[in-house]
PDB file of C-alpha atoms in Angstrom:
ATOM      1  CA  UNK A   1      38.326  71.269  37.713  1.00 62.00           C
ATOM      2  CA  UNK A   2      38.965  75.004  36.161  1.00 79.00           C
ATOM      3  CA  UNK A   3      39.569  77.396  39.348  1.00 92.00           C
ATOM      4  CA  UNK A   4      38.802  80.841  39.687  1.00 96.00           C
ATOM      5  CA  UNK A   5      39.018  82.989  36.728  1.00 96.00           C
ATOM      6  CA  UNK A   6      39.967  86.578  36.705  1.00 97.00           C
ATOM      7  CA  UNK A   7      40.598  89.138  34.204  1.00 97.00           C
ATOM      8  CA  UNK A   8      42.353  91.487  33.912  1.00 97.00           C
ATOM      9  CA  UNK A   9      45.772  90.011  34.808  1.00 96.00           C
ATOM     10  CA  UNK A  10      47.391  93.677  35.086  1.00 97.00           C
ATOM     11  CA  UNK A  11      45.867  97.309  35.171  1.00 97.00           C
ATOM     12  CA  UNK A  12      47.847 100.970  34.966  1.00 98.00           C
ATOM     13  CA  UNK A  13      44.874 103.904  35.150  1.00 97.00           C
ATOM     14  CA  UNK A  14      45.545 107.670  36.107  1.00 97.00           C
ATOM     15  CA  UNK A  15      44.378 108.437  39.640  1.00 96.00           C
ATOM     16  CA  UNK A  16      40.730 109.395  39.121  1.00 97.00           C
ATOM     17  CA  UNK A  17      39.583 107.175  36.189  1.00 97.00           C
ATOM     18  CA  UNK A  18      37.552 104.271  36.476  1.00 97.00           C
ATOM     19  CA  UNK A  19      38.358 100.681  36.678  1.00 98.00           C
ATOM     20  CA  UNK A  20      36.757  97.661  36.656  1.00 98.00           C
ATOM     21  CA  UNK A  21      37.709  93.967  37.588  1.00 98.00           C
ATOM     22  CA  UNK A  22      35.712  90.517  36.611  1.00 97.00           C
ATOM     23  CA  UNK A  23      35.954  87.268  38.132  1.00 97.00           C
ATOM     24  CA  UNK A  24      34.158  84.247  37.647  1.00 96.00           C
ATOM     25  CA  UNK A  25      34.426  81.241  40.437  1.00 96.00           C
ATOM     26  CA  UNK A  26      34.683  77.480  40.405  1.00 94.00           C
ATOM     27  CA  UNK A  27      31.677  76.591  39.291  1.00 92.00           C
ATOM     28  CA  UNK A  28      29.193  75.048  41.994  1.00 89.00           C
ATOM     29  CA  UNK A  29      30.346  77.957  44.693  1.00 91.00           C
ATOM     30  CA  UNK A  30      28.110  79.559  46.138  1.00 90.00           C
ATOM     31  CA  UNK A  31      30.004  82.200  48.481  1.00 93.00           C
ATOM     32  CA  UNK A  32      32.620  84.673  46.140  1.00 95.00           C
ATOM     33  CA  UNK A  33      35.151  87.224  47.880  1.00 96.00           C
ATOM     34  CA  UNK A  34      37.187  89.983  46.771  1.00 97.00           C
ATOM     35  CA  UNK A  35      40.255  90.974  48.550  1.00 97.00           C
ATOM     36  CA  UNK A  36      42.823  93.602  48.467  1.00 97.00           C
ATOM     37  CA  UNK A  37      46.229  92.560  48.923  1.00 95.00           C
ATOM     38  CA  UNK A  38      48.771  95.506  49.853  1.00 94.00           C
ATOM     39  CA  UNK A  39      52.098  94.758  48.822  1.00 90.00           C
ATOM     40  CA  UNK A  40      53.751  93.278  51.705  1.00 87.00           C
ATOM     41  CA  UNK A  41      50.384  92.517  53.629  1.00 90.00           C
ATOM     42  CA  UNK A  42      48.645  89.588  53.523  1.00 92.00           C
ATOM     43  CA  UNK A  43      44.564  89.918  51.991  1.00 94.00           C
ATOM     44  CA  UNK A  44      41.780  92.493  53.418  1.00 94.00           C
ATOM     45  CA  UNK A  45      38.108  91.204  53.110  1.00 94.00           C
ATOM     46  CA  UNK A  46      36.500  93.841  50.667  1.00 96.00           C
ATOM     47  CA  UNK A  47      32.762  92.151  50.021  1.00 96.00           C
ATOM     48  CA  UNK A  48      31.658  88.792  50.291  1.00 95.00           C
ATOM     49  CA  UNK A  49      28.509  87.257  48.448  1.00 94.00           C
ATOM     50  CA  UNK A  50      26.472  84.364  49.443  1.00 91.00           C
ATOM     51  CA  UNK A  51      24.954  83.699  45.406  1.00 88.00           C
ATOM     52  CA  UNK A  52      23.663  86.912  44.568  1.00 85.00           C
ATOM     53  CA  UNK A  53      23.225  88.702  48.048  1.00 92.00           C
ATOM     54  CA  UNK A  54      25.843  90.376  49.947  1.00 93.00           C
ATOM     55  CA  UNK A  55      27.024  88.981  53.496  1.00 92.00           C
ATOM     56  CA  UNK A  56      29.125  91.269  54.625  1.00 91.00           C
ATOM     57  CA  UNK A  57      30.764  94.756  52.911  1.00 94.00           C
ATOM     58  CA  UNK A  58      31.786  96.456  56.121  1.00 92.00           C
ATOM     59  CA  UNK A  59      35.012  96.433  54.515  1.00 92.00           C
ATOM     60  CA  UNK A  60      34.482  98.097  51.671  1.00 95.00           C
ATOM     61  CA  UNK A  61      34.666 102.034  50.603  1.00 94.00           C
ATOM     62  CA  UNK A  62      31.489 102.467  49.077  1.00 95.00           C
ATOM     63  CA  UNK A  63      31.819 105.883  48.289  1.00 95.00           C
ATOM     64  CA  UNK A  64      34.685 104.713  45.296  1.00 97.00           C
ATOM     65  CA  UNK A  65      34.636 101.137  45.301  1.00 97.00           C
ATOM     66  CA  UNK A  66      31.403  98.865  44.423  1.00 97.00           C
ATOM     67  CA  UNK A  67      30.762  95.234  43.608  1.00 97.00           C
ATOM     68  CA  UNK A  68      27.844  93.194  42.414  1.00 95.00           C
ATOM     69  CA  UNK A  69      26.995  89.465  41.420  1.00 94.00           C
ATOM     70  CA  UNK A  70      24.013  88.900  39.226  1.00 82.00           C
ATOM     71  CA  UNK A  71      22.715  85.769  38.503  1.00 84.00           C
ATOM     72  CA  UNK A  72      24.619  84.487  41.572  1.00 82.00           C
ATOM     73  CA  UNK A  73      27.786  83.456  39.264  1.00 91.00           C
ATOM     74  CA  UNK A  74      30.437  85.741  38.072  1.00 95.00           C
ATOM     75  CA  UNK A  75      30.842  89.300  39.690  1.00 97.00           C
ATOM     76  CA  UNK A  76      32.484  92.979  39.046  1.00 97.00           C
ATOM     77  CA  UNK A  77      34.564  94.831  41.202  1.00 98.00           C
ATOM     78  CA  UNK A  78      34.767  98.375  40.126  1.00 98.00           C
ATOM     79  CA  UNK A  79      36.703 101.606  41.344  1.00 98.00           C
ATOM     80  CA  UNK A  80      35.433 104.740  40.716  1.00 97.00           C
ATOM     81  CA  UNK A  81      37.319 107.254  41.184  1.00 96.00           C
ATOM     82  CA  UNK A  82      40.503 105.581  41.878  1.00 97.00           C
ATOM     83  CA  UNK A  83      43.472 106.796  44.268  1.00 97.00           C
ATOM     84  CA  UNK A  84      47.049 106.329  44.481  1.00 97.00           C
ATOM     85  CA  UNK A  85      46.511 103.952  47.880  1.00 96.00           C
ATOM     86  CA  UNK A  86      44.490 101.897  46.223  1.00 97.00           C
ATOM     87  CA  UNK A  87      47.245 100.168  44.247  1.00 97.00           C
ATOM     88  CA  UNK A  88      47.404  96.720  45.086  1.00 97.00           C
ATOM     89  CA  UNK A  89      46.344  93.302  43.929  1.00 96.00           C
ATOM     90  CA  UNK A  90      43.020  92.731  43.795  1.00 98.00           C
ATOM     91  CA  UNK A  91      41.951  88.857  44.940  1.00 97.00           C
ATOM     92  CA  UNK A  92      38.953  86.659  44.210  1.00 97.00           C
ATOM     93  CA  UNK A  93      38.090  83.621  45.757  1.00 96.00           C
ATOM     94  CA  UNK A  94      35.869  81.248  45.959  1.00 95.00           C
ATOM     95  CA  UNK A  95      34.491  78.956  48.509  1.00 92.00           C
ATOM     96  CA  UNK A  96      32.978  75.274  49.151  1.00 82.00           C
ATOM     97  CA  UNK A  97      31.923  73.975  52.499  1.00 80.00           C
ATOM     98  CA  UNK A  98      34.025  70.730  53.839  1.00 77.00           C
ATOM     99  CA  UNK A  99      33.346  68.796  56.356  1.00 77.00           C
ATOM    100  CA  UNK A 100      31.427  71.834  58.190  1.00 77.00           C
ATOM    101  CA  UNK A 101      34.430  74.719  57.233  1.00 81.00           C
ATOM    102  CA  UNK A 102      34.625  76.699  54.146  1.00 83.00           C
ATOM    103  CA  UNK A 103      37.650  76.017  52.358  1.00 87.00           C
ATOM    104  CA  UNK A 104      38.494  79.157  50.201  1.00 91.00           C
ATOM    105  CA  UNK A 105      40.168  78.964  46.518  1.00 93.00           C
ATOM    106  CA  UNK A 106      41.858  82.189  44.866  1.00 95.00           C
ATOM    107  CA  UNK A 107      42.243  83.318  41.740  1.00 96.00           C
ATOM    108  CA  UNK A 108      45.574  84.690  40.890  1.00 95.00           C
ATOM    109  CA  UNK A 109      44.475  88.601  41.258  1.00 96.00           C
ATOM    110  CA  UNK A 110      44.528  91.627  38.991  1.00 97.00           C
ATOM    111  CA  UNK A 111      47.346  93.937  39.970  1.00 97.00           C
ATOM    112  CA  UNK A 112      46.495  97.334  39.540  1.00 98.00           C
ATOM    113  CA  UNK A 113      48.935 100.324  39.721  1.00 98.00           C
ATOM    114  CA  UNK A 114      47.441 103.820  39.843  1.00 97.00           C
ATOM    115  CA  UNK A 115      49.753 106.513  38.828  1.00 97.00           C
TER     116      UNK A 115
ATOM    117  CA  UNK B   1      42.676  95.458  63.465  1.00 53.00           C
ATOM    118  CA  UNK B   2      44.497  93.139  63.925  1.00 62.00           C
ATOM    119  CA  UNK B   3      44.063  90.157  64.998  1.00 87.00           C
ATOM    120  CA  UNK B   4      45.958  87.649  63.786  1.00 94.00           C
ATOM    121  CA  UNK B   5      50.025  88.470  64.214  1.00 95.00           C
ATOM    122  CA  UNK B   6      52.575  86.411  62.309  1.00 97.00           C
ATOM    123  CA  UNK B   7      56.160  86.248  62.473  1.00 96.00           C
ATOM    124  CA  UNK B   8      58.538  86.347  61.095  1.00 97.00           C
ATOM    125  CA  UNK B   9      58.022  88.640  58.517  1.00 96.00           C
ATOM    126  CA  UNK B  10      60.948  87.165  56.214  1.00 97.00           C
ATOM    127  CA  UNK B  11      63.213  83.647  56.801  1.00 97.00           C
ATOM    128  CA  UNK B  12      65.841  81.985  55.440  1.00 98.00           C
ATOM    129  CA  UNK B  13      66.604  78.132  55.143  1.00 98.00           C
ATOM    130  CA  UNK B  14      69.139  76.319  54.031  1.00 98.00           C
ATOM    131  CA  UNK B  15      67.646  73.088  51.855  1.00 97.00           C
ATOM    132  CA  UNK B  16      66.827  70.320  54.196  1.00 97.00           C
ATOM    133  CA  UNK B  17      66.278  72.471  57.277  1.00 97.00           C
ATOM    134  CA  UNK B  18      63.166  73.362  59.204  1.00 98.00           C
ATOM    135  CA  UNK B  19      61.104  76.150  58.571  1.00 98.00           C
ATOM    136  CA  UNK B  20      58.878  77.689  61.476  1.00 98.00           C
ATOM    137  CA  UNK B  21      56.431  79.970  61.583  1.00 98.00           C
ATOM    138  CA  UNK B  22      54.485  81.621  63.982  1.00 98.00           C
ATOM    139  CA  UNK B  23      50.669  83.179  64.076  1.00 98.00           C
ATOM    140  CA  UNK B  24      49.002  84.177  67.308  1.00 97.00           C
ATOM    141  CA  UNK B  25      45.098  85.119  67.548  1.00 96.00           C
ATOM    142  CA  UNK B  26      43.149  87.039  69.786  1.00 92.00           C
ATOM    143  CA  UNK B  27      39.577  86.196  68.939  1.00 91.00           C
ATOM    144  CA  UNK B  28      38.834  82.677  70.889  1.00 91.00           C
ATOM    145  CA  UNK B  29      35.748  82.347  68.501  1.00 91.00           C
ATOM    146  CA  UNK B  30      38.050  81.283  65.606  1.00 93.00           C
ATOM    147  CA  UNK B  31      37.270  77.766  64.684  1.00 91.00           C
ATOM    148  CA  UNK B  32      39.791  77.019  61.728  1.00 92.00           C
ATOM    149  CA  UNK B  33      42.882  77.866  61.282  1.00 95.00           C
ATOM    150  CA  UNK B  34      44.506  77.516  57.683  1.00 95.00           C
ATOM    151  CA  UNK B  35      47.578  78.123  56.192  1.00 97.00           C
ATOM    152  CA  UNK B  36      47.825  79.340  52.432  1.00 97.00           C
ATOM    153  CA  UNK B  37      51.218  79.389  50.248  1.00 97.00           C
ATOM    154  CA  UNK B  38      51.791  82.323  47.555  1.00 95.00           C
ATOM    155  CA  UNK B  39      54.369  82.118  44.871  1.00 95.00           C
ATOM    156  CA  UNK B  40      54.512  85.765  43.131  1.00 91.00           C
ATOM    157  CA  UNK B  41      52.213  86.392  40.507  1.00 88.00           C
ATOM    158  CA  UNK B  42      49.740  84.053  41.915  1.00 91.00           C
ATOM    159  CA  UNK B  43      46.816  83.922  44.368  1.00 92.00           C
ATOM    160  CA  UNK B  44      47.014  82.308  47.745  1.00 94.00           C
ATOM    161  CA  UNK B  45      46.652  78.326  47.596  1.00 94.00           C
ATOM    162  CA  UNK B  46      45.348  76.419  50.726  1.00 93.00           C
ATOM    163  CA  UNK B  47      48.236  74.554  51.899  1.00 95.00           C
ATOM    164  CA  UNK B  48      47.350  72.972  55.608  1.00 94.00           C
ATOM    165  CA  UNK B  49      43.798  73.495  57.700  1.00 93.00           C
ATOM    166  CA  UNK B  50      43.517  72.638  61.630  1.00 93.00           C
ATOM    167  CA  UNK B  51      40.359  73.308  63.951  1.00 91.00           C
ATOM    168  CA  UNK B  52      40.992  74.252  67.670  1.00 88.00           C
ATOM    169  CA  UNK B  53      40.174  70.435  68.755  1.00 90.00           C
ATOM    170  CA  UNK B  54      43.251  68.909  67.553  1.00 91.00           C
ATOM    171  CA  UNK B  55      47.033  69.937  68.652  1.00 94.00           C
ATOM    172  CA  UNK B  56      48.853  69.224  65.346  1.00 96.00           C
ATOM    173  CA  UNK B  57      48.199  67.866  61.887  1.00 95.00           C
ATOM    174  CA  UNK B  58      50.264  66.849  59.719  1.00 96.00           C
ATOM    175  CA  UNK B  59      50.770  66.690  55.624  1.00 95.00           C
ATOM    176  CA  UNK B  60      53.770  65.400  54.008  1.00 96.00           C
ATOM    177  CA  UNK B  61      56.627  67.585  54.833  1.00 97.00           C
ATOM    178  CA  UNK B  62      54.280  70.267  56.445  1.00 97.00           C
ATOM    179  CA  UNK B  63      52.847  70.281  60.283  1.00 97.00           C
ATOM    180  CA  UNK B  64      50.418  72.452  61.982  1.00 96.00           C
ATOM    181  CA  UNK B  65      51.047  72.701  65.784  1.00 96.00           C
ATOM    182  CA  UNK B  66      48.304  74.163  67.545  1.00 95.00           C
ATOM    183  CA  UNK B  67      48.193  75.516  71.247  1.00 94.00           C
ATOM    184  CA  UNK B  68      44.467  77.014  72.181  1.00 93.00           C
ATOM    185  CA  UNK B  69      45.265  77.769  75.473  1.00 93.00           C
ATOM    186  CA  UNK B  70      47.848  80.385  74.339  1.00 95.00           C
ATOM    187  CA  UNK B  71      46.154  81.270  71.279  1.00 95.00           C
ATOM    188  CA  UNK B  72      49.250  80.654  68.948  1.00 96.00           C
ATOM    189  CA  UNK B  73      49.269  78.058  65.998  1.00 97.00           C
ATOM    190  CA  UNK B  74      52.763  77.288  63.915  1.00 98.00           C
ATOM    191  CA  UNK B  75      53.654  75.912  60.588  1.00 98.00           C
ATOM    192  CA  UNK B  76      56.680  73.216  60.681  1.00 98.00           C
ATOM    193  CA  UNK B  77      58.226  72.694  56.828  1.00 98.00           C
ATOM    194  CA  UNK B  78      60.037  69.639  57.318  1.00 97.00           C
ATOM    195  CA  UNK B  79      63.710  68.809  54.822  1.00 98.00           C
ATOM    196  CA  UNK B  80      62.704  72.609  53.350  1.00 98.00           C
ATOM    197  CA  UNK B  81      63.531  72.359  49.833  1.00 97.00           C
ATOM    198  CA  UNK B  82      64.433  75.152  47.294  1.00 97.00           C
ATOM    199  CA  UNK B  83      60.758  74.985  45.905  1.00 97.00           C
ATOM    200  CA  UNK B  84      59.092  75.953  49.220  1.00 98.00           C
ATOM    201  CA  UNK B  85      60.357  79.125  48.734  1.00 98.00           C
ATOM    202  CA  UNK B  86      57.040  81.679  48.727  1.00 97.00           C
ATOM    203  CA  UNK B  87      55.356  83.615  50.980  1.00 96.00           C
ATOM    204  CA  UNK B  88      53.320  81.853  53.436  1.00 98.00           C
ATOM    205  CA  UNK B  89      49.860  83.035  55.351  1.00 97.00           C
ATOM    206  CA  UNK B  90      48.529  82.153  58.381  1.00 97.00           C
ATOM    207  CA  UNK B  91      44.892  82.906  58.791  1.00 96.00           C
ATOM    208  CA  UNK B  92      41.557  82.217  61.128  1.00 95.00           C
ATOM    209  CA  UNK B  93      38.315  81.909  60.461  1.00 92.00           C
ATOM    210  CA  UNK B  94      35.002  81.872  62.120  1.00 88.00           C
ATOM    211  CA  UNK B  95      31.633  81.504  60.154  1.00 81.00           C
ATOM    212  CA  UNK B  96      33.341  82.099  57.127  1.00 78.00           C
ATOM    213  CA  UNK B  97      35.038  85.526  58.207  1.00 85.00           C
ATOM    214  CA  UNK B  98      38.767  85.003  57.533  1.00 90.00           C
ATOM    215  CA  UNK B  99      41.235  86.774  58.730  1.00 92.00           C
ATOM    216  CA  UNK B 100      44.857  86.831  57.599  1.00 94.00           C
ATOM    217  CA  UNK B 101      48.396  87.206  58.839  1.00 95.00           C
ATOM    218  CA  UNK B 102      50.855  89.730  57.250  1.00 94.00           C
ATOM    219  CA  UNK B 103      52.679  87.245  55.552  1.00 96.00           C
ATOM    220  CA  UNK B 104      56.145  85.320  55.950  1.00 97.00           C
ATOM    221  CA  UNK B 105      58.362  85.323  52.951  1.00 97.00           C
ATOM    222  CA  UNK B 106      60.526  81.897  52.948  1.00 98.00           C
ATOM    223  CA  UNK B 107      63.719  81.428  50.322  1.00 98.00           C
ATOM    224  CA  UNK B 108      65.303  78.392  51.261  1.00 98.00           C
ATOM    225  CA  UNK B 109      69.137  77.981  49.664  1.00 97.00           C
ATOM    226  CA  UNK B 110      70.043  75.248  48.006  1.00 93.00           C
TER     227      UNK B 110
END
């Protein structure tokens, strides 16, 4: 079974320019995440999407950062502008129900590094 | 917030030794507790899973002891071998809201 895809594996941008993230779960799961892992902290709940609707984005700065899932299968994350906090690798997961608890599966991030 | 604390924040074991680690909660809602393993460059993998009506569970060389009364849940690495060696997060969940620990890097020496 492939796991979570995500692309790009690396990102440098100037603070202020745009960037843009893609990730594409296991197939079959219904409920996608994206996280933001801090260097040296463990992951932050940005947005999470049950198919194509959002569940909960209290997390999220929605005046820079945005996310959407059409079609209820892969999903953006994009930055826009970007800052110099916001360095750090970006997560995606994916989850499945078992035996009444979702387990959740990760991709292996995109580390981005605004200068 | 918050609110789930882990410690150590680093550890070192020599191979065949036991590795702890520690995670206490404050929400009692949290119904499932998991622990995830990172190696660097890569994303968290599930590694261990307990829910708050069992007191330990067990997986090869790695144990889950759970207390609810005290809100604290630890990870027991049994004969710790130079391939454990990652960073380690403790995390708990309810309704599919997941919160995570800070993290506990482990090197165990050969």
């Amino acid at each position: 079974e492939a796991g979570v895809a995500q692309s790009p594996r690396y990102k440098i941008i100037e603070k202020r320019q745009s960037v843009a993230f893609w990730c594409n779960p296991i197939s079959g799961h219904a409920t996608l995440y994206w996280y933001q892992q801090i260097l040296g902290q463990g992951p932050k709940l940005l947005i999470q999407f049950q198919n194509n609707g959002v569940v909960d984005d209290s997390q999220l700065p929605k005046d820079r950062f945005s996310a959407e899932r059409l079609k209820g299968v892969d999903s953006t994350l994009k930055i826009q502008p970007a800052k110099l906090e916001d360095s750090a690798v970006y997560l995606c997961a994916s989850s499945l129900m078992v035996a009444g608890f979702y387990e959740q599966y990760f991709g292996p991030g995109t580390r981005l590094t605004v200068t | 917030q918050q609110q789930v604390k882990q410690s150590p924040q680093s550890l070192i074991v020599q191979k065949g030794g036991i590795s702890i680690i520690n995670c206490a909660y404050e929400n009692t809602a949290f119904d499932y507790f998991p622990w995830y393993q990172q190696f660097p460059g890569k994303g968290p993998a599930l590694l261990i899973a307990i829910r708050p009506d069992v007191s330990e569970k067990k997986e090869g060389r790695f144990t889950i002891s759970f207390n609810k009364s005290a809100k604290q849940f630890s990870l027991h690495i049994m004969d710790s071998q130079p391939g454990d060696s990652a960073t380690y997060f403790c995390a708990a969940s309810k309704n599919n809201d997941m919160r995570f620990g800070a993290g506990t890097r482990l090197t165990v020496k050969p």
